[in-house]
Amino acid sequence: MTGRQANKLVALGTFVHCHSRQAIEFMHNSVVCVDENGKIVRIEKETGEGRLHAKAHAVIEELGWHHEDVNWHVCEPGQFFFPGFIDTHIHASQYPNAGIFGKSTLLDWLETYTFPLEASLASLPKARQVYTACVRRTLAHGTTTAAYYATIDVAATNLLADLCLSIGQRAFVGRVCMDDKGLNPDYYRDESAEASIQKTKEVIEHIESVDPSFDIVAPILTPRFAPSCSKEAMTGLAELQREKNLAVQTHISENKGEIALVAKLFPDSDSYAGVYDQYGLLTPRTVLAHAVHVTTEEADLIASRGAKVSHCPCSNSSITSGAARVRWLWSRGIEVGLGTDVSGGYSPSVLEAARQAVLVSRHVAMGVEQEGEEKEAAKLTVEEVLYLATRGGAKCLGMEERVGGFEVGKEWDAQMIGLAVVGEDGEKTGEGNVDMFGWENWEERMAKWLYNGDDRNTKKVWVKGRLVHERK
Amino acid sequence: MTGRQANKLVALGTFVHCHSRQAIEFMHNSVVCVDENGKIVRIEKETGEGRLHAKAHAVIEELGWHHEDVNWHVCEPGQFFFPGFIDTHIHASQYPNAGIFGKSTLLDWLETYTFPLEASLASLPKARQVYTACVRRTLAHGTTTAAYYATIDVAATNLLADLCLSIGQRAFVGRVCMDDKGLNPDYYRDESAEASIQKTKEVIEHIESVDPSFDIVAPILTPRFAPSCSKEAMTGLAELQREKNLAVQTHISENKGEIALVAKLFPDSDSYAGVYDQYGLLTPRTVLAHAVHVTTEEADLIASRGAKVSHCPCSNSSITSGAARVRWLWSRGIEVGLGTDVSGGYSPSVLEAARQAVLVSRHVAMGVEQEGEEKEAAKLTVEEVLYLATRGGAKCLGMEERVGGFEVGKEWDAQMIGLAVVGEDGEKTGEGNVDMFGWENWEERMAKWLYNGDDRNTKKVWVKGRLVHERK
């Protein structure tokens, strides 16, 4: 025993990722080598049955790595590595309300459930409890990157950033900006546009101080949504955005009542997307959550600005917002990722969001009266929703060069997936809700995982090479 | 130690059940006594904080029960007893295909995925493997009663009945009747109408021989659906039904292509429901799965015959069948239960079916253009979907006097539910996806369980007083 801490990683077995929207790539008997910076430096695909370990040893020798510097992670038969999930829209502050929404829709949901809980997180002990639970829980579900909304509180938002950094989840952390006196309650809003900007800067500075290169945690500008923000606040945030090329997140066209409200509040803009564009917030670094009811003109504007959409199917169904048209957004040239939108969405799992993306796409298809190509095209496939959950999300957050798939040069944000096996006697070995009978091909395994998988199937989770979650 | 086997049961703690469609009843500090026949003989509600155990002892003394005859089951704080779930529509034979459906819709789904798997269960070892896994898995999810479709095979269907009886799940077991040469493939159909009836009788006789009073396992007549059955087969089954007042299950109006096919195949009937009525299968003991696209006239016909509907939201969304209107079915006077419809539906969990019933009801509401009462009414509540999962299902299967709630005279078909608790440090104690922060009221606990609960929260399951599942 040298007492040296292994700082490199070699993963062996089957690797699965999305090659494109249409196709999943399966790499069996393969080796992935991850260096001390969490970067993939070598991939050997399809080394051949029985030759995997020998090949792995040869490769680390070629790399000049010492055995005692390497953590080995080997898939058992039927297990596989998959890229970590990317949640492009989640309110960490609303996590305790997951499942609590009654029959509400957006505007009364905010007032009844959401603002009171968010306001209460000005208490730092409570914020610590809620944010720790949220980060741990989403990591357990394989979320290696999350775009978080915190609250308006600076200290609590900084705490969320600190927790992500220490626990090891890659995160964009946004202090929520909401200064308008109309919709926002007196007990929960920024005092002024200046305060919105100033407090946002404080959070940015804090994150710069704890993670200067935004390696794991980065700030994200977070105007809640147009009805919550003054023109001055939006303009100020846009200036900040241009200055530092920061990421931006907000909501758009979730619900018809909200759209009517925007039209009333911003009579000078010709659309909801137009409001954000007018005030400089429609940028290639902007993630717009929902976009359920955007018009063709708005979609074209969003596409022309290079802004992205976070599709939140669980939320959209739960609070009766509508059914967003992912295929159509794609066809207009907009990149799309998935958001759990906790707690408009009740589940913190991106895998659940992926399967609900399938279901919502079926409801979109049902809305196409005529049988034929358009109806068929509306339906998303297993491959497509897993793409949304990984590479799609990475593109939304400008991370596609760093995460979302297994390629040399990318960082090792990954999960190890294991599925239970049913024996000949009908009794199973392994935990979770996916039962493999042994005759399934790999496409069928992926489908079974997508539809019945949960955190029990996520055995290990890594972010940038660091093991950040492991099931006992 | 007397070596006597305890044969009675006393449950202590919080009991929760649906009082009506609109209201959940919470009974805290309560005692339920179950006799050696699995029947609830005594309930003491709200004995008062700290007086529960004393009251329980007094009650068993009054009943003249010996302590050594009693199994005690005590809820820990936050745990509660809930009635077992009732799955009114599930194809046990399709369980291995859960999650495997691609972009198919009903008719190509049958041909591509379903018929080949069902046919393969003529192999008894395979049938034993699949059926054991299905019964164990659904029990683990709290399903205490299931209305099963098996296959056309007599021996394998009998095996399913045997397994339900030995493992202890209450079940209606149906051999699938499908004799028509049109839709059914050559490799998987009954040889003739006579064979359909004869083989059905063989299964009924088998079940009579193993469970003469249909205490746990009962036969159910199962014409697959009109397009699969000859008029002669349906007529013969209807005769059997009248003779023994047997339960019946079939499918109706799941998909528009199917409806068009029925219209073509049965030009003499004026509707799909009309076909079943014409051949004597629309009875008070009939459970019709789906009923997505039934017309007002059909609904009125179904209601007038006292037939029931099994709502299968997961399936209807997954294979793009449509969005069934539960509120509307209720308003026409039809009783509704929930079906997982494995494997048209991918999840074997009735709790998942309940939450998907919420989601589908939101899509029904979205389809109501005008804001107002009708749109609002379309949405189902937490209370209503839990009602569907318990008492609604019991009514569908004619079991409402025996199961579905906690009342003296009913049988003890129940589950013990436990939810994880998040400590002040944000770390949780307990397993599963529901995180209780401690400030939730009981209505909120139920909502959180509904939306994020799974089999990990189902700690114990009883059928007719017998403990049939317990989490390790």
Coordinates of C-alpha atoms in Angstrom, one line a residue, chain A residues 95-96 98-105 117 125-126 129-130 132-133 136-137 141 256 314 316-318 320-323 327 346-348 355-356 359-360 362-363 365-366 369 376-377 379-381 422-428 432-435 437 439-440 444 447-448 451-452 454-456 471, chain B residues 95-96 98-105 117 125-126 129-130 132-133 136-137 141 256 314 316-318 320-323 327 346-348 355-356 359-360 362-363 365-366 369 376-377 379-381 422-428 432-435 437 439-440 444 447-448 451-452 454-456 471:
Chain A
Y95 CA -38.5 20.5 -4.2
P96 CA -40.5 20.0 -1.0
A98 CA -43.1 17.9 -5.5
G99 CA -46.6 16.5 -6.0
I100 CA -48.4 19.3 -4.3
F101 CA -50.4 21.3 -6.9
G102 CA -54.0 20.3 -6.6
K103 CA -56.0 21.4 -9.7
S104 CA -54.1 24.6 -10.0
T105 CA -52.8 26.2 -13.2
L117 CA -42.3 28.1 -0.1
P125 CA -31.1 26.2 7.8
K126 CA -34.3 25.5 5.8
Q129 CA -32.2 21.2 4.2
V130 CA -34.1 21.6 1.0
T132 CA -29.2 19.3 0.1
A133 CA -32.2 17.0 -0.4
R136 CA -28.8 14.4 -3.5
R137 CA -32.0 13.3 -4.9
H141 CA -31.5 9.9 -10.5
K256 CA -52.7 30.9 -22.0
C314 CA -44.5 16.5 -16.6
N316 CA -47.1 20.9 -18.7
S317 CA -49.5 18.0 -18.1
S318 CA -49.7 18.3 -14.4
T320 CA -52.8 21.8 -17.4
S321 CA -50.5 24.1 -19.4
G322 CA -50.7 22.3 -22.7
A323 CA -48.7 19.9 -24.9
R327 CA -40.9 17.8 -33.4
Y346 CA -43.7 16.4 -9.7
S347 CA -40.8 14.2 -10.5
P348 CA -37.1 15.2 -9.9
R355 CA -40.9 9.1 -20.7
Q356 CA -43.4 11.9 -20.2
L359 CA -46.5 10.5 -23.6
V360 CA -47.0 14.2 -24.3
R362 CA -48.6 11.0 -28.2
H363 CA -51.1 13.6 -27.1
A365 CA -50.2 13.3 -32.3
M366 CA -53.7 12.7 -31.1
E369 CA -56.8 14.9 -36.9
E376 CA -46.7 9.9 -37.1
A377 CA -43.9 12.4 -36.9
K379 CA -44.5 10.9 -31.8
L380 CA -41.0 10.9 -30.2
T381 CA -39.0 7.7 -30.1
V422 CA -35.8 -12.6 -13.7
G423 CA -34.7 -16.2 -13.2
E424 CA -36.3 -19.2 -14.6
D425 CA -38.4 -19.5 -11.4
G426 CA -39.8 -16.0 -12.0
E427 CA -38.0 -14.6 -9.0
K428 CA -35.7 -11.6 -9.6
G432 CA -35.7 -1.7 -9.3
N433 CA -38.8 -2.0 -11.5
V434 CA -37.2 -3.2 -14.8
D435 CA -37.4 -6.9 -15.2
F437 CA -36.1 -11.9 -19.0
W439 CA -34.2 -12.5 -24.4
E440 CA -34.3 -8.8 -24.9
E444 CA -35.5 -3.4 -26.0
A447 CA -36.9 0.9 -23.9
K448 CA -37.5 -1.1 -20.8
Y451 CA -40.2 3.2 -19.3
N452 CA -39.8 1.5 -15.9
D454 CA -35.8 4.7 -11.7
D455 CA -33.0 5.7 -9.3
R456 CA -32.5 2.0 -8.3
R471 CA -26.1 3.0 -4.3
Chain B
Y95 CA -45.6 -8.6 -18.7
P96 CA -42.2 -9.2 -20.3
A98 CA -43.6 -3.8 -20.5
G99 CA -42.0 -0.8 -22.2
I100 CA -41.7 -2.4 -25.6
F101 CA -44.1 -0.8 -28.0
G102 CA -42.1 1.6 -30.2
K103 CA -44.4 4.0 -32.1
S104 CA -47.1 1.4 -32.7
T105 CA -50.8 1.7 -32.3
L117 CA -45.2 -13.3 -26.9
P125 CA -41.8 -23.3 -18.0
K126 CA -41.9 -19.9 -19.7
Q129 CA -41.5 -17.7 -15.2
V130 CA -43.6 -14.8 -16.7
T132 CA -44.6 -15.7 -11.3
A133 CA -42.7 -12.5 -12.1
R136 CA -44.9 -11.0 -7.5
R137 CA -44.3 -7.6 -9.1
H141 CA -46.9 -2.5 -6.0
K256 CA -60.2 4.6 -34.1
C314 CA -50.9 4.8 -19.4
N316 CA -54.0 5.0 -23.9
S317 CA -51.3 7.6 -24.0
S318 CA -48.4 5.2 -24.8
T320 CA -51.7 6.8 -29.0
S321 CA -55.2 5.5 -28.5
G322 CA -56.7 8.7 -27.1
A323 CA -57.7 10.4 -23.8
R327 CA -65.7 12.6 -15.5
Y346 CA -45.8 0.0 -19.6
S347 CA -46.2 0.1 -15.8
P348 CA -47.5 -2.7 -13.6
R355 CA -51.2 9.4 -11.5
Q356 CA -51.5 9.0 -15.2
L359 CA -52.4 13.6 -16.3
V360 CA -54.8 12.2 -18.9
R362 CA -55.5 17.3 -17.7
H363 CA -55.2 16.5 -21.4
A365 CA -59.3 19.4 -19.9
M366 CA -56.9 21.0 -22.5
E369 CA -61.6 25.1 -25.5
E376 CA -62.3 22.5 -14.6
A377 CA -64.5 19.4 -14.1
K379 CA -59.6 17.3 -14.1
L380 CA -59.5 14.5 -11.6
T381 CA -58.3 15.1 -8.1
V422 CA -35.7 14.3 5.3
G423 CA -33.7 15.3 8.3
E424 CA -32.6 18.8 9.1
D425 CA -29.3 18.1 7.3
G426 CA -31.1 17.3 4.1
E427 CA -30.2 13.6 4.3
K428 CA -33.1 11.1 4.2
G432 CA -38.2 5.5 -2.0
N433 CA -38.8 8.7 -4.0
V434 CA -41.1 10.5 -1.6
D435 CA -39.4 12.9 0.6
F437 CA -40.0 17.3 5.2
W439 CA -44.4 20.1 7.7
E440 CA -46.8 18.4 5.3
E444 CA -50.3 16.8 1.2
A447 CA -50.5 13.8 -2.9
K448 CA -46.8 13.3 -2.4
Y451 CA -47.1 11.5 -7.4
N452 CA -43.7 10.1 -6.4
D454 CA -43.5 3.4 -5.8
D455 CA -43.2 -0.1 -4.5
R456 CA -40.5 1.0 -2.1
R471 CA -40.2 -5.6 1.8

